Amino acid sequence: MTDITDDIAEEISFQSYDDDLGLLFSLFNDVLQREVGPYIMEKIERTRTLSQSACLIRAAGIEGTAEVVEKQLASELSNLTLEEALMLARAFSHFLSLMGIAETHHRSRKTRNVAQASKSCDDTFNQLIQSGLSPDVLYETVCNQAVEIVLTAHPTQINRRTLQYKHIRISHLLEVNDRKDLTQEDQDALIEDLVREITSIWQTDELRRHKPTPLDEARAGLNYVEQSLWKAIPHYLRRLSNALKKHTGRPLPLTCTPIRFGSWMGGDRDGNPNVTAKVTRDVSLLSRWMAIDLYTREVDNLRFELSMNHCSNSLSYLAHDITNKEKYEGERHMRLNPTPKHQSHHVHGLPTQLPAQADAPSCTECTEVESHYPRLDVPGSEYKPLKSKDEQVTSSSKVDLKVNVDGNQTNTVTIQQPLTPKSGSFSPNQLGQKKSFAETQVGKASFRKLLEPSMPQESAISPYRIVLGDVKDKLMNTRRRLEQLLEGLPCDQEPGDYYDSPDQLLQPLMLCYESLQSCGSGILADGRLADLIRRVSVFGMVLMKLDLRQESGRHSDTLDAITEYLDMGTYSEWDENTRLQFLTRELKGKRPLVPPTIKVSPEVKEVLDTFRVSAELGSDSLGAYVISMASSASDVLAVELLQKDARLAVAGEKGKPCRGGSLRVVPLFETVKDLRSAGAVIRELLSIDWYKNHIIKNHNGHQEVMVGYSDSGKDAGRFAAAWELYKAQEDVVAACKEYGIKITLFHGRGGSIGRGGGPTHLAIQSQPPGSVMGTLRSTEQGEMVQAKFGSPVVAVRQLEIYTTAVLLATLRPPKPPRDENWRNLMEEISNLSCQSYRSTVYDNPEFITYFQEATPQAELGHLNIGSRPTRRKSSVGIGDLRAIPWIFAWTQTRFVLPAWLGVGAGLKGVCDKGQVKELKAAYKEWPFFQSTIDLIEMVLGKADSSIVKHYDQALVHESRRGLGDDLRKELLSTEKYVLAVTGHDKLSENNIILRKLIESRLPYLNPLNMLQIEILKRLRSDTENHKLRDALLITINGIAAGMRNTG
């Protein structure tokens, strides 16, 4: 479990969790015995026994004896050879991974077994109706809700995708093991399958040997859609619709989309030079290709299912139009080419193969794991029409699509389609005779008659199959067109022969749906067809719209190049008023600003190329343009101008307007200074007539603002950042309200608490009143994507939680602080906390060296878990270090320092003034304060000062160990004052299951930390030893699995 980022932690049942864990551990022990032998197994057992003993002794409060046992363990581990250390690190890492699999499985199992789960749609709707809410208000609010979950490529997913798949397979086998109807033979086979999977995991390299490219990251994101979200979305919307109908009497409209998905994978270029304009274009086209491929599979299923003839007049007319068009084209082809052209396989709607999953009911899809299934032949129809002479006839038709997507890598997609019949029962002599006969013209004609199924009469027409056959043809044309675009080839399709928008695809599907409903076949309409319509509505033609993100300084550099080329001066040297006047004047003009002949640096050219790609793709494929490190109104208008200029240039070249609309421009406020001025920046923007009119006309009167949790936390500490974020949101909401503009807040949360992580439901419910008015955007990053959306069952639950949390925040907003004094207390705690944090992290000259010595921060770059550099600039200071490695390094040592440093000093300062009673009252009654303290308490429960002490004693220079001693005292002081506010006797007292899960991991987690200390010590005196580096990286993997998060 993550830092309770998983909202369904309380839903784990320990009733059979221990049994499953016992089974997995027993099988893993057997595999280890076979793979590494008795000598290594003895060391593994000895290590586990010592670690378990130390944990039990410490839990009993006998600290001195626990330290003695831990020192014995550390001593024995320090005497291991490198090979032995490597084996132990791998073994304990896999033990923790198996524990994670069992935890995830039992969360989803409990979810399935609870009739009306907490935070479910049914439960929440019932609460709202019981509290007096009108069913009509509930219905309208749900239907108008707009939540977008944005998946990012932030490098916090440490497991290789290969191992993620294997973990999913084990989880799937545990699901099978839950069944009550398994025979002894079934159980034996299940155990064999588990042994095979565990053996495969042990024999698989845990480490990524190459850094992923942005395209690799994008493929990983698309994989979550294909493997999980594709199956989860119809299930989730069906559950939402059923709950809505139960409580309001009306189901969810079929094309209603309360949740959509976005992506930063391939679009986030902030500090990542590997994300280029070409990468963005290719990722967008690849996403479209994947969408079309998935839709094609679903249409195949539907064509097999919808075999009935009775239909509405509208559908009948469409089917006849399609048939007549095919007939006309066939006759025209015959006139132009005497060689017989055989009718398309769908003219009379006859599918010749049973599509994948056609045998499974739609409602079971959510529990499936695999995405590709063997295609089954329909008995008697396995033969396909032979192709005409002008087309090659082979035993299989292969299309090799070589997609050059990143300049140095070619991705080949092979589409294989059998064309010849299966072998019959002929003797070799007979086969030889028939082969000779087939080679003659007479033989070929005879075989055509034998092999091709006879065509039915017009009275037996299958209208649904004809219409869906036409849909499939257009989908195939769309896919070919995308392949040509990816290859840089000219496209040869006419506009009416392919799909360019979701509405074009929805039109025939909705016609089929309405026809089935009007003919009394609603039960069929509401099955696979309804699911496909919902998928098209949610995923559109791109699955996930791609956001672009760039740092504000890059736009200023670009405008510098332009204004200097035009002899207008240097843009970045102008004051804010001068910039705004220039930008507004140019935005009102109708001519391009950037001359086509301009010569610029490669960095500036890349920015201009990005805007050009943005103009070519438009809002049909792209989402928002996010400006990181935004601090002024001119930062926003600069992007609006560069965007407008690119669209004018592209439209002029093509002789027609750019497709789609312009992108939403979203300022991202990250540092404390920028958060404090966020409201003023939005007021400045909305006071400009051009900008306000632009928002109303082009963006439906909606202003989107993003707030960043990572850099604000690194800048001021978690507590101060949380308060500044709260105030910034209040101010931005007020600013938009003053100008009559709607607001959508975009939350840039990370997975860990130090980067704004926390349970989705709690996070949304503790936002400032009025900040969530039916709309919300939020990032999900790295390992959080896998944890929340890695399996369809868990994904359905998370989507419900998003829906219900936003619904409650809209209809029952969280309470503001009851007493104005509470705000004053927060202000005082925040200031004291920030001062304490910055005095340690930024003002103490010894701190940066202590950080580098006491943590594996310098070695994290070898993990190859992300395409972007760990630093924005080449300096060694904390300021330019990215938030992820900053958090990641401290999480590895179990200090988790960024999440709590400064909090103790802030609480102590207020408590010492006699304000404990007020703090307790605020904790009980103010959701924001309660959630902030709860998250800090939870992360303190994961911190372990005894383990941190081992790192300091072994790795930190003696002159700096005093700093470590002071920080560990600060940790204990923070625990003391947090417990004083919550009234708890011990940490995580209000989350017993979380505490039990953490405690159960310690016997496997502690040895990994001690191994990491020993390996770091050796590696720092032998920096070129690659085996030592591998061993270190394996301990990093294992600790991340045990802590259930990275950065």
Short mmCIF file of C-alpha atoms in Angstrom, two decimals, residues 566 807 814:
data_model
loop_
_atom_site.label_atom_id
_atom_site.label_comp_id
_atom_site.label_asym_id
_atom_site.label_seq_id
_atom_site.Cartn_x
_atom_site.Cartn_y
_atom_site.Cartn_z
CA LEU A 566 12.62 42.35 -35.73
CA LEU A 807 -19.86 14.93 -6.26
CA PRO A 814 -16.13 20.85 3.02
#
